[in-house]
């Protein structure tokens, strides 16, 4: 049975499959690739630093970089979620309001889950805030007030460590503070991306929520795993991250499976190549050839997974400095059909 669409505030998520925000990856170019294939009920921006925008006058270079992450947002189809991070309620509230009023984003998502040391430990943000449900609640309260009527959501992990799992407390605090939905990644911050996501722990949170939807996240890499997540666990939606970098068409395949339709096969290699090249063209359209080529060094290898010669391609593409070099390596990776 097809899981029902759900609402984040007034925003309908249909199908109930969300694209995870990923810093450095879910930029405008990638979001356009996802839309090409369809199947994602809600697409998110990269993780955006509220502090970078607040400090724009004092720090022009970081602001220029941060501003680039807003490329295309005003004109993109809706719904669109923007994820923001910091540890100061006032800074987050101001930035959230700017995104809602000036950029018309559909949903503001607050990051309480990023385990990267630069975010968590060095900046006392992201998953570091899981240590204090009261702080999480204070942030959400102020951002909800500033962004109304746009809904505000929270993305969390199970806790800081396995010995301090407190996702239920954080989820309840988020709901009481006015969050419209909560996404839970089934690992602790200390685990980073090691081991296996604990979906049983995610599922236990559902009975402690009064009204808001629960979105599960972690280790869904196949259509079968997505279908199983809905049938086995009481989640309203699922969120896909890293697998979408390798298979941006997987949202379409999952939505087909959930609807009981015939699942489309993976695109032929010729179409996969064209998708990679379109991704590259969009990046160069925003950043110019030189920077666009450099930025694609970390994205292009995702398309190569499972293709013969992927390892050597990954090594070589990291040295590409011009469009000619980039395109030459892509031509070598994808075999020419007879």
mmCIF file of C-alpha atoms in Angstrom:
data_model
loop_
_atom_site.group_PDB
_atom_site.id
_atom_site.type_symbol
_atom_site.label_atom_id
_atom_site.label_comp_id
_atom_site.label_asym_id
_atom_site.label_seq_id
_atom_site.Cartn_x
_atom_site.Cartn_y
_atom_site.Cartn_z
ATOM 1 C CA UNK A 1 0.000 0.000 0.000
ATOM 2 C CA UNK A 2 1.289 3.425 -0.965
ATOM 3 C CA UNK A 3 2.128 5.404 2.192
ATOM 4 C CA UNK A 4 -0.006 8.503 2.421
ATOM 5 C CA UNK A 5 1.402 11.937 1.651
ATOM 6 C CA UNK A 6 1.900 13.970 4.800
ATOM 7 C CA UNK A 7 2.013 17.637 5.685
ATOM 8 C CA UNK A 8 4.740 19.755 7.199
ATOM 9 C CA UNK A 9 2.559 22.583 8.376
ATOM 10 C CA UNK A 10 0.668 23.491 5.213
ATOM 11 C CA UNK A 11 3.314 21.984 2.915
ATOM 12 C CA UNK A 12 2.220 18.717 1.328
ATOM 13 C CA UNK A 13 5.012 16.154 0.937
ATOM 14 C CA UNK A 14 3.954 13.842 -1.881
ATOM 15 C CA UNK A 15 5.414 11.307 -2.329
ATOM 16 C CA UNK A 16 6.682 11.059 1.257
ATOM 17 C CA UNK A 17 10.324 10.816 0.174
ATOM 18 C CA UNK A 18 12.688 13.675 1.012
ATOM 19 C CA UNK A 19 16.117 14.624 -0.274
ATOM 20 C CA UNK A 20 18.597 15.238 2.544
ATOM 21 C CA UNK A 21 20.524 18.496 2.723
ATOM 22 C CA UNK A 22 24.228 17.794 2.189
ATOM 23 C CA UNK A 23 26.823 20.546 2.433
ATOM 24 C CA UNK A 24 28.833 20.878 -0.740
ATOM 25 C CA UNK A 25 26.523 18.623 -2.734
ATOM 26 C CA UNK A 26 22.833 19.627 -2.718
ATOM 27 C CA UNK A 27 23.417 22.867 -4.570
ATOM 28 C CA UNK A 28 21.282 24.279 -7.369
ATOM 29 C CA UNK A 29 22.824 22.015 -10.017
ATOM 30 C CA UNK A 30 22.134 18.851 -8.042
ATOM 31 C CA UNK A 31 18.602 19.948 -7.190
ATOM 32 C CA UNK A 32 17.895 20.448 -10.882
ATOM 33 C CA UNK A 33 19.188 16.941 -11.611
ATOM 34 C CA UNK A 34 16.805 15.535 -8.988
ATOM 35 C CA UNK A 35 13.888 17.368 -10.573
ATOM 36 C CA UNK A 36 14.769 15.898 -13.948
ATOM 37 C CA UNK A 37 14.032 12.404 -12.656
ATOM 38 C CA UNK A 38 11.242 13.315 -10.219
ATOM 39 C CA UNK A 39 9.944 11.303 -7.292
ATOM 40 C CA UNK A 40 11.196 13.500 -4.434
ATOM 41 C CA UNK A 41 8.380 15.007 -2.384
ATOM 42 C CA UNK A 42 10.621 17.639 -0.826
ATOM 43 C CA UNK A 43 14.066 18.785 -1.939
ATOM 44 C CA UNK A 44 16.429 20.681 0.375
ATOM 45 C CA UNK A 45 19.231 23.163 -0.069
ATOM 46 C CA UNK A 46 22.717 22.695 1.221
ATOM 47 C CA UNK A 47 23.284 23.326 4.909
ATOM 48 C CA UNK A 48 23.480 27.133 5.211
ATOM 49 C CA UNK A 49 25.430 28.975 7.890
ATOM 50 C CA UNK A 50 23.327 31.633 9.598
ATOM 51 C CA UNK A 51 26.430 33.211 11.076
ATOM 52 C CA UNK A 52 28.052 33.709 7.677
ATOM 53 C CA UNK A 53 25.134 35.856 6.602
ATOM 54 C CA UNK A 54 24.975 37.744 9.882
ATOM 55 C CA UNK A 55 28.661 38.668 9.560
ATOM 56 C CA UNK A 56 28.565 39.726 5.907
ATOM 57 C CA UNK A 57 29.763 43.289 6.490
ATOM 58 C CA UNK A 58 32.685 42.261 8.680
ATOM 59 C CA UNK A 59 33.669 39.241 6.596
ATOM 60 C CA UNK A 60 32.999 39.782 2.875
ATOM 61 C CA UNK A 61 34.817 36.648 1.542
ATOM 62 C CA UNK A 62 32.856 34.132 3.660
ATOM 63 C CA UNK A 63 29.698 36.011 2.803
ATOM 64 C CA UNK A 64 30.401 35.698 -0.916
ATOM 65 C CA UNK A 65 30.781 31.943 -0.501
ATOM 66 C CA UNK A 66 27.624 31.730 1.590
ATOM 67 C CA UNK A 67 25.679 33.811 -0.910
ATOM 68 C CA UNK A 68 26.601 31.355 -3.673
ATOM 69 C CA UNK A 69 24.686 28.681 -1.793
ATOM 70 C CA UNK A 70 21.462 30.635 -2.353
ATOM 71 C CA UNK A 71 21.885 30.529 -6.131
ATOM 72 C CA UNK A 72 18.622 29.749 -7.907
ATOM 73 C CA UNK A 73 16.454 29.509 -4.808
ATOM 74 C CA UNK A 74 14.105 32.353 -5.734
ATOM 75 C CA UNK A 75 13.221 30.833 -9.113
ATOM 76 C CA UNK A 76 13.123 27.128 -8.223
ATOM 77 C CA UNK A 77 9.894 25.125 -8.139
ATOM 78 C CA UNK A 78 8.259 24.678 -4.767
ATOM 79 C CA UNK A 79 8.136 23.109 -2.274
ATOM 80 C CA UNK A 80 11.753 23.733 -1.271
ATOM 81 C CA UNK A 81 13.305 23.400 2.176
ATOM 82 C CA UNK A 82 16.309 25.403 3.369
ATOM 83 C CA UNK A 83 18.439 23.955 6.143
ATOM 84 C CA UNK A 84 20.288 26.371 8.421
ATOM 85 C CA UNK A 85 22.718 25.946 11.291
ATOM 86 C CA UNK A 86 24.222 27.893 14.182
ATOM 87 C CA UNK A 87 23.828 27.869 17.971
ATOM 88 C CA UNK A 88 22.401 31.349 18.525
ATOM 89 C CA UNK A 89 18.584 31.591 18.453
ATOM 90 C CA UNK A 90 18.582 35.237 17.384
ATOM 91 C CA UNK A 91 20.980 34.636 14.486
ATOM 92 C CA UNK A 92 19.001 31.642 13.266
ATOM 93 C CA UNK A 93 15.691 33.470 13.642
ATOM 94 C CA UNK A 94 16.915 36.435 11.603
ATOM 95 C CA UNK A 95 18.341 34.270 8.827
ATOM 96 C CA UNK A 96 15.232 32.085 8.757
ATOM 97 C CA UNK A 97 13.068 35.165 8.374
ATOM 98 C CA UNK A 98 15.205 36.407 5.459
ATOM 99 C CA UNK A 99 14.888 33.048 3.719
ATOM 100 C CA UNK A 100 11.118 33.014 4.157
ATOM 101 C CA UNK A 101 10.399 36.652 3.334
ATOM 102 C CA UNK A 102 12.974 37.359 0.612
ATOM 103 C CA UNK A 103 13.614 33.915 -0.874
ATOM 104 C CA UNK A 104 10.144 32.423 -0.262
ATOM 105 C CA UNK A 105 11.405 29.013 0.861
ATOM 106 C CA UNK A 106 8.647 26.608 1.846
ATOM 107 C CA UNK A 107 10.242 25.085 4.951
ATOM 108 C CA UNK A 108 13.022 26.108 7.336
ATOM 109 C CA UNK A 109 14.922 23.084 8.635
ATOM 110 C CA UNK A 110 17.172 23.452 11.679
ATOM 111 C CA UNK A 111 20.271 21.304 11.811
ATOM 112 C CA UNK A 112 20.811 19.541 15.131
ATOM 113 C CA UNK A 113 22.391 16.489 13.555
ATOM 114 C CA UNK A 114 25.620 17.368 11.758
ATOM 115 C CA UNK A 115 28.476 15.452 13.462
ATOM 116 C CA UNK A 116 31.352 17.082 11.554
ATOM 117 C CA UNK A 117 33.913 18.399 14.068
ATOM 118 C CA UNK A 118 34.010 21.819 12.394
ATOM 119 C CA UNK A 119 30.285 22.204 13.064
ATOM 120 C CA UNK A 120 29.701 20.179 16.221
ATOM 121 C CA UNK A 121 32.826 20.628 18.346
ATOM 122 C CA UNK A 122 34.462 23.748 16.945
ATOM 123 C CA UNK A 123 31.245 25.740 16.575
ATOM 124 C CA UNK A 124 29.126 24.075 19.306
ATOM 125 C CA UNK A 125 26.370 23.619 16.731
ATOM 126 C CA UNK A 126 24.727 20.762 14.853
ATOM 127 C CA UNK A 127 24.687 17.556 16.894
ATOM 128 C CA UNK A 128 26.510 19.275 19.789
ATOM 129 C CA UNK A 129 23.166 20.876 20.665
ATOM 130 C CA UNK A 130 21.617 17.448 21.308
ATOM 131 C CA UNK A 131 23.297 17.633 24.698
ATOM 132 C CA UNK A 132 20.789 20.327 25.674
ATOM 133 C CA UNK A 133 17.139 19.741 24.700
ATOM 134 C CA UNK A 134 16.342 23.051 26.418
ATOM 135 C CA UNK A 135 18.650 24.899 24.029
ATOM 136 C CA UNK A 136 17.096 23.081 21.076
ATOM 137 C CA UNK A 137 13.648 24.162 22.282
ATOM 138 C CA UNK A 138 14.751 27.787 22.718
ATOM 139 C CA UNK A 139 16.141 27.908 19.193
ATOM 140 C CA UNK A 140 13.027 26.363 17.657
ATOM 141 C CA UNK A 141 10.698 28.673 19.603
ATOM 142 C CA UNK A 142 12.423 31.798 18.308
ATOM 143 C CA UNK A 143 12.779 30.575 14.735
ATOM 144 C CA UNK A 144 9.124 29.491 14.592
ATOM 145 C CA UNK A 145 8.040 32.928 15.774
ATOM 146 C CA UNK A 146 10.244 34.695 13.218
ATOM 147 C CA UNK A 147 9.295 32.481 10.265
ATOM 148 C CA UNK A 148 5.550 32.084 10.767
ATOM 149 C CA UNK A 149 3.527 30.965 8.881
ATOM 150 C CA UNK A 150 6.302 28.968 7.143
ATOM 151 C CA UNK A 151 6.816 25.683 9.010
ATOM 152 C CA UNK A 152 10.036 24.955 10.885
ATOM 153 C CA UNK A 153 11.439 21.429 11.177
ATOM 154 C CA UNK A 154 14.335 19.845 13.040
ATOM 155 C CA UNK A 155 16.868 17.235 11.935
ATOM 156 C CA UNK A 156 18.517 15.311 14.768
ATOM 157 C CA UNK A 157 20.486 12.177 15.584
ATOM 158 C CA UNK A 158 19.835 9.623 18.306
ATOM 159 C CA UNK A 159 22.117 11.492 20.687
ATOM 160 C CA UNK A 160 25.696 12.581 21.190
ATOM 161 C CA UNK A 161 26.974 9.105 22.138
ATOM 162 C CA UNK A 162 25.498 5.651 22.620
ATOM 163 C CA UNK A 163 25.648 6.259 26.367
ATOM 164 C CA UNK A 164 23.696 9.490 26.083
ATOM 165 C CA UNK A 165 20.929 8.654 23.615
ATOM 166 C CA UNK A 166 18.166 11.210 24.190
ATOM 167 C CA UNK A 167 16.335 11.484 20.867
ATOM 168 C CA UNK A 168 12.948 11.086 22.549
ATOM 169 C CA UNK A 169 13.631 14.025 24.864
ATOM 170 C CA UNK A 170 14.897 16.175 22.009
ATOM 171 C CA UNK A 171 11.971 15.233 19.762
ATOM 172 C CA UNK A 172 9.449 16.065 22.464
ATOM 173 C CA UNK A 173 11.176 19.357 23.192
ATOM 174 C CA UNK A 174 11.135 20.188 19.475
ATOM 175 C CA UNK A 175 7.447 19.408 19.149
ATOM 176 C CA UNK A 176 6.508 21.382 22.252
ATOM 177 C CA UNK A 177 8.501 24.334 20.913
ATOM 178 C CA UNK A 178 6.498 24.383 17.691
ATOM 179 C CA UNK A 179 8.435 22.239 15.218
ATOM 180 C CA UNK A 180 6.234 21.025 12.363
ATOM 181 C CA UNK A 181 8.157 17.766 11.751
ATOM 182 C CA UNK A 182 11.251 15.976 12.922
ATOM 183 C CA UNK A 183 13.788 13.947 10.969
ATOM 184 C CA UNK A 184 15.898 11.428 12.862
ATOM 185 C CA UNK A 185 19.130 9.928 11.571
ATOM 186 C CA UNK A 186 19.602 6.534 13.197
ATOM 187 C CA UNK A 187 23.136 7.055 14.514
ATOM 188 C CA UNK A 188 24.730 9.054 17.283
ATOM 189 C CA UNK A 189 27.030 11.962 16.568
ATOM 190 C CA UNK A 190 30.039 9.990 17.808
ATOM 191 C CA UNK A 191 29.301 7.216 15.317
ATOM 192 C CA UNK A 192 29.446 9.675 12.392
ATOM 193 C CA UNK A 193 28.533 7.386 9.447
ATOM 194 C CA UNK A 194 30.054 4.182 10.809
ATOM 195 C CA UNK A 195 28.098 1.046 11.563
ATOM 196 C CA UNK A 196 24.423 0.670 10.766
ATOM 197 C CA UNK A 197 21.582 3.123 11.242
ATOM 198 C CA UNK A 198 19.283 2.014 14.077
ATOM 199 C CA UNK A 199 15.761 2.156 12.677
ATOM 200 C CA UNK A 200 14.304 0.467 15.745
ATOM 201 C CA UNK A 201 15.474 3.449 17.781
ATOM 202 C CA UNK A 202 13.949 5.812 15.233
ATOM 203 C CA UNK A 203 10.641 3.934 15.405
ATOM 204 C CA UNK A 204 10.438 4.224 19.207
ATOM 205 C CA UNK A 205 10.214 7.998 18.923
ATOM 206 C CA UNK A 206 6.868 7.901 17.094
ATOM 207 C CA UNK A 207 4.748 7.010 20.124
ATOM 208 C CA UNK A 208 6.166 9.974 22.020
ATOM 209 C CA UNK A 209 5.003 12.494 19.419
ATOM 210 C CA UNK A 210 1.542 13.996 19.710
ATOM 211 C CA UNK A 211 0.922 15.532 16.304
ATOM 212 C CA UNK A 212 3.983 16.042 14.104
ATOM 213 C CA UNK A 213 5.285 13.647 11.444
ATOM 214 C CA UNK A 214 8.394 11.532 11.942
ATOM 215 C CA UNK A 215 10.869 11.175 9.073
ATOM 216 C CA UNK A 216 13.445 8.380 9.186
ATOM 217 C CA UNK A 217 16.932 8.740 7.763
ATOM 218 C CA UNK A 218 19.964 6.508 7.406
ATOM 219 C CA UNK A 219 21.251 3.662 5.224
ATOM 220 C CA UNK A 220 18.415 3.481 2.719
ATOM 221 C CA UNK A 221 20.321 2.615 -0.421
ATOM 222 C CA UNK A 222 17.877 0.519 -2.452
ATOM 223 C CA UNK A 223 14.251 0.556 -3.517
ATOM 224 C CA UNK A 224 13.647 -2.548 -1.432
ATOM 225 C CA UNK A 225 15.032 -0.945 1.707
ATOM 226 C CA UNK A 226 12.785 2.080 1.201
ATOM 227 C CA UNK A 227 9.672 -0.061 0.828
ATOM 228 C CA UNK A 228 10.671 -2.066 3.903
ATOM 229 C CA UNK A 229 11.148 1.103 5.951
ATOM 230 C CA UNK A 230 7.546 2.110 5.361
ATOM 231 C CA UNK A 231 6.137 -1.361 5.958
ATOM 232 C CA UNK A 232 8.164 -2.137 9.070
ATOM 233 C CA UNK A 233 8.483 1.184 10.903
ATOM 234 C CA UNK A 234 5.904 3.819 11.898
ATOM 235 C CA UNK A 235 7.485 6.653 9.935
ATOM 236 C CA UNK A 236 5.547 9.211 7.927
ATOM 237 C CA UNK A 237 8.385 9.795 5.496
ATOM 238 C CA UNK A 238 11.913 8.757 4.643
ATOM 239 C CA UNK A 239 14.921 10.889 3.780
ATOM 240 C CA UNK A 240 17.661 9.815 1.368
ATOM 241 C CA UNK A 241 21.163 11.268 1.404
ATOM 242 C CA UNK A 242 24.332 9.795 -0.006
ATOM 243 C CA UNK A 243 22.689 7.270 -2.315
ATOM 244 C CA UNK A 244 21.059 10.120 -4.235
ATOM 245 C CA UNK A 245 24.495 11.379 -5.245
ATOM 246 C CA UNK A 246 25.130 8.064 -6.964
ATOM 247 C CA UNK A 247 21.602 7.439 -8.212
ATOM 248 C CA UNK A 248 19.562 10.639 -8.491
ATOM 249 C CA UNK A 249 16.877 8.570 -10.222
ATOM 250 C CA UNK A 250 16.259 6.460 -7.100
ATOM 251 C CA UNK A 251 13.476 8.773 -5.888
ATOM 252 C CA UNK A 252 11.492 8.006 -9.021
ATOM 253 C CA UNK A 253 12.084 4.291 -8.607
ATOM 254 C CA UNK A 254 10.988 4.310 -4.956
ATOM 255 C CA UNK A 255 7.857 6.322 -5.681
ATOM 256 C CA UNK A 256 6.963 3.854 -8.429
ATOM 257 C CA UNK A 257 7.457 0.881 -6.109
ATOM 258 C CA UNK A 258 5.379 2.461 -3.355
ATOM 259 C CA UNK A 259 2.573 3.110 -5.838
ATOM 260 C CA UNK A 260 2.634 -0.502 -7.008
ATOM 261 C CA UNK A 261 3.891 0.493 -10.451
ATOM 262 C CA UNK A 262 6.597 -1.146 -12.528
ATOM 263 C CA UNK A 263 9.925 0.191 -11.334
ATOM 264 C CA UNK A 264 11.990 1.819 -14.060
ATOM 265 C CA UNK A 265 15.432 0.285 -14.549
ATOM 266 C CA UNK A 266 18.524 2.363 -13.931
ATOM 267 C CA UNK A 267 19.123 4.666 -16.890
ATOM 268 C CA UNK A 268 21.374 3.383 -19.659
ATOM 269 C CA UNK A 269 24.996 4.469 -19.424
ATOM 270 C CA UNK A 270 24.423 6.997 -22.198
ATOM 271 C CA UNK A 271 21.749 8.714 -20.109
ATOM 272 C CA UNK A 272 23.883 8.529 -16.984
ATOM 273 C CA UNK A 273 26.683 10.214 -18.908
ATOM 274 C CA UNK A 274 24.345 12.947 -20.147
ATOM 275 C CA UNK A 275 23.092 13.497 -16.599
ATOM 276 C CA UNK A 276 26.648 13.951 -15.362
ATOM 277 C CA UNK A 277 27.398 16.369 -18.189
ATOM 278 C CA UNK A 278 24.230 18.356 -17.513
ATOM 279 C CA UNK A 279 25.215 18.539 -13.845
ATOM 280 C CA UNK A 280 28.619 19.838 -14.939
ATOM 281 C CA UNK A 281 27.095 22.414 -17.303
ATOM 282 C CA UNK A 282 24.886 23.749 -14.526
ATOM 283 C CA UNK A 283 27.866 24.034 -12.171
ATOM 284 C CA UNK A 284 29.899 25.904 -14.761
ATOM 285 C CA UNK A 285 26.910 28.119 -15.504
ATOM 286 C CA UNK A 286 26.899 29.255 -11.901
ATOM 287 C CA UNK A 287 30.586 29.291 -11.004
ATOM 288 C CA UNK A 288 32.391 29.563 -14.340
ATOM 289 C CA UNK A 289 34.479 26.865 -16.002
ATOM 290 C CA UNK A 290 37.492 26.930 -13.681
ATOM 291 C CA UNK A 291 35.667 26.839 -10.339
ATOM 292 C CA UNK A 292 32.865 24.668 -11.689
ATOM 293 C CA UNK A 293 35.423 22.060 -12.768
ATOM 294 C CA UNK A 294 37.107 22.106 -9.371
ATOM 295 C CA UNK A 295 33.798 21.790 -7.521
ATOM 296 C CA UNK A 296 32.741 18.853 -9.702
ATOM 297 C CA UNK A 297 35.826 16.886 -8.690
ATOM 298 C CA UNK A 298 34.019 15.548 -5.619
ATOM 299 C CA UNK A 299 30.657 15.056 -7.320
ATOM 300 C CA UNK A 300 31.647 13.352 -10.581
ATOM 301 C CA UNK A 301 33.053 10.209 -8.869
ATOM 302 C CA UNK A 302 29.607 9.523 -7.418
ATOM 303 C CA UNK A 303 28.295 8.923 -10.942
ATOM 304 C CA UNK A 304 31.113 6.463 -11.608
ATOM 305 C CA UNK A 305 30.217 3.969 -8.899
ATOM 306 C CA UNK A 306 29.679 0.514 -10.338
ATOM 307 C CA UNK A 307 31.115 1.385 -13.737
ATOM 308 C CA UNK A 308 34.250 -0.331 -14.994
ATOM 309 C CA UNK A 309 37.224 1.968 -14.502
ATOM 310 C CA UNK A 310 35.618 3.921 -11.669
ATOM 311 C CA UNK A 311 38.689 3.776 -9.435
ATOM 312 C CA UNK A 312 41.075 5.244 -11.991
ATOM 313 C CA UNK A 313 38.428 7.814 -12.942
ATOM 314 C CA UNK A 314 38.160 8.988 -9.335
ATOM 315 C CA UNK A 315 41.921 9.431 -9.151
ATOM 316 C CA UNK A 316 42.199 11.274 -12.459
ATOM 317 C CA UNK A 317 39.156 13.531 -12.131
ATOM 318 C CA UNK A 318 40.575 15.026 -8.928
ATOM 319 C CA UNK A 319 43.338 16.533 -11.068
ATOM 320 C CA UNK A 320 41.097 17.956 -13.792
ATOM 321 C CA UNK A 321 41.540 21.722 -14.081
ATOM 322 C CA UNK A 322 39.850 22.552 -17.393
ATOM 323 C CA UNK A 323 36.651 21.645 -19.186
ATOM 324 C CA UNK A 324 38.668 19.809 -21.831
ATOM 325 C CA UNK A 325 40.325 17.591 -19.196
ATOM 326 C CA UNK A 326 37.037 16.967 -17.428
ATOM 327 C CA UNK A 327 35.127 16.050 -20.571
ATOM 328 C CA UNK A 328 37.964 13.858 -21.839
ATOM 329 C CA UNK A 329 37.907 11.811 -18.629
ATOM 330 C CA UNK A 330 34.122 11.468 -18.749
ATOM 331 C CA UNK A 331 34.348 10.211 -22.342
ATOM 332 C CA UNK A 332 36.888 7.594 -21.259
ATOM 333 C CA UNK A 333 34.703 6.410 -18.380
ATOM 334 C CA UNK A 334 31.530 5.855 -20.341
ATOM 335 C CA UNK A 335 31.914 3.357 -23.186
ATOM 336 C CA UNK A 336 30.749 4.386 -26.640
ATOM 337 C CA UNK A 337 27.866 2.265 -27.870
ATOM 338 C CA UNK A 338 28.452 0.428 -31.123
#
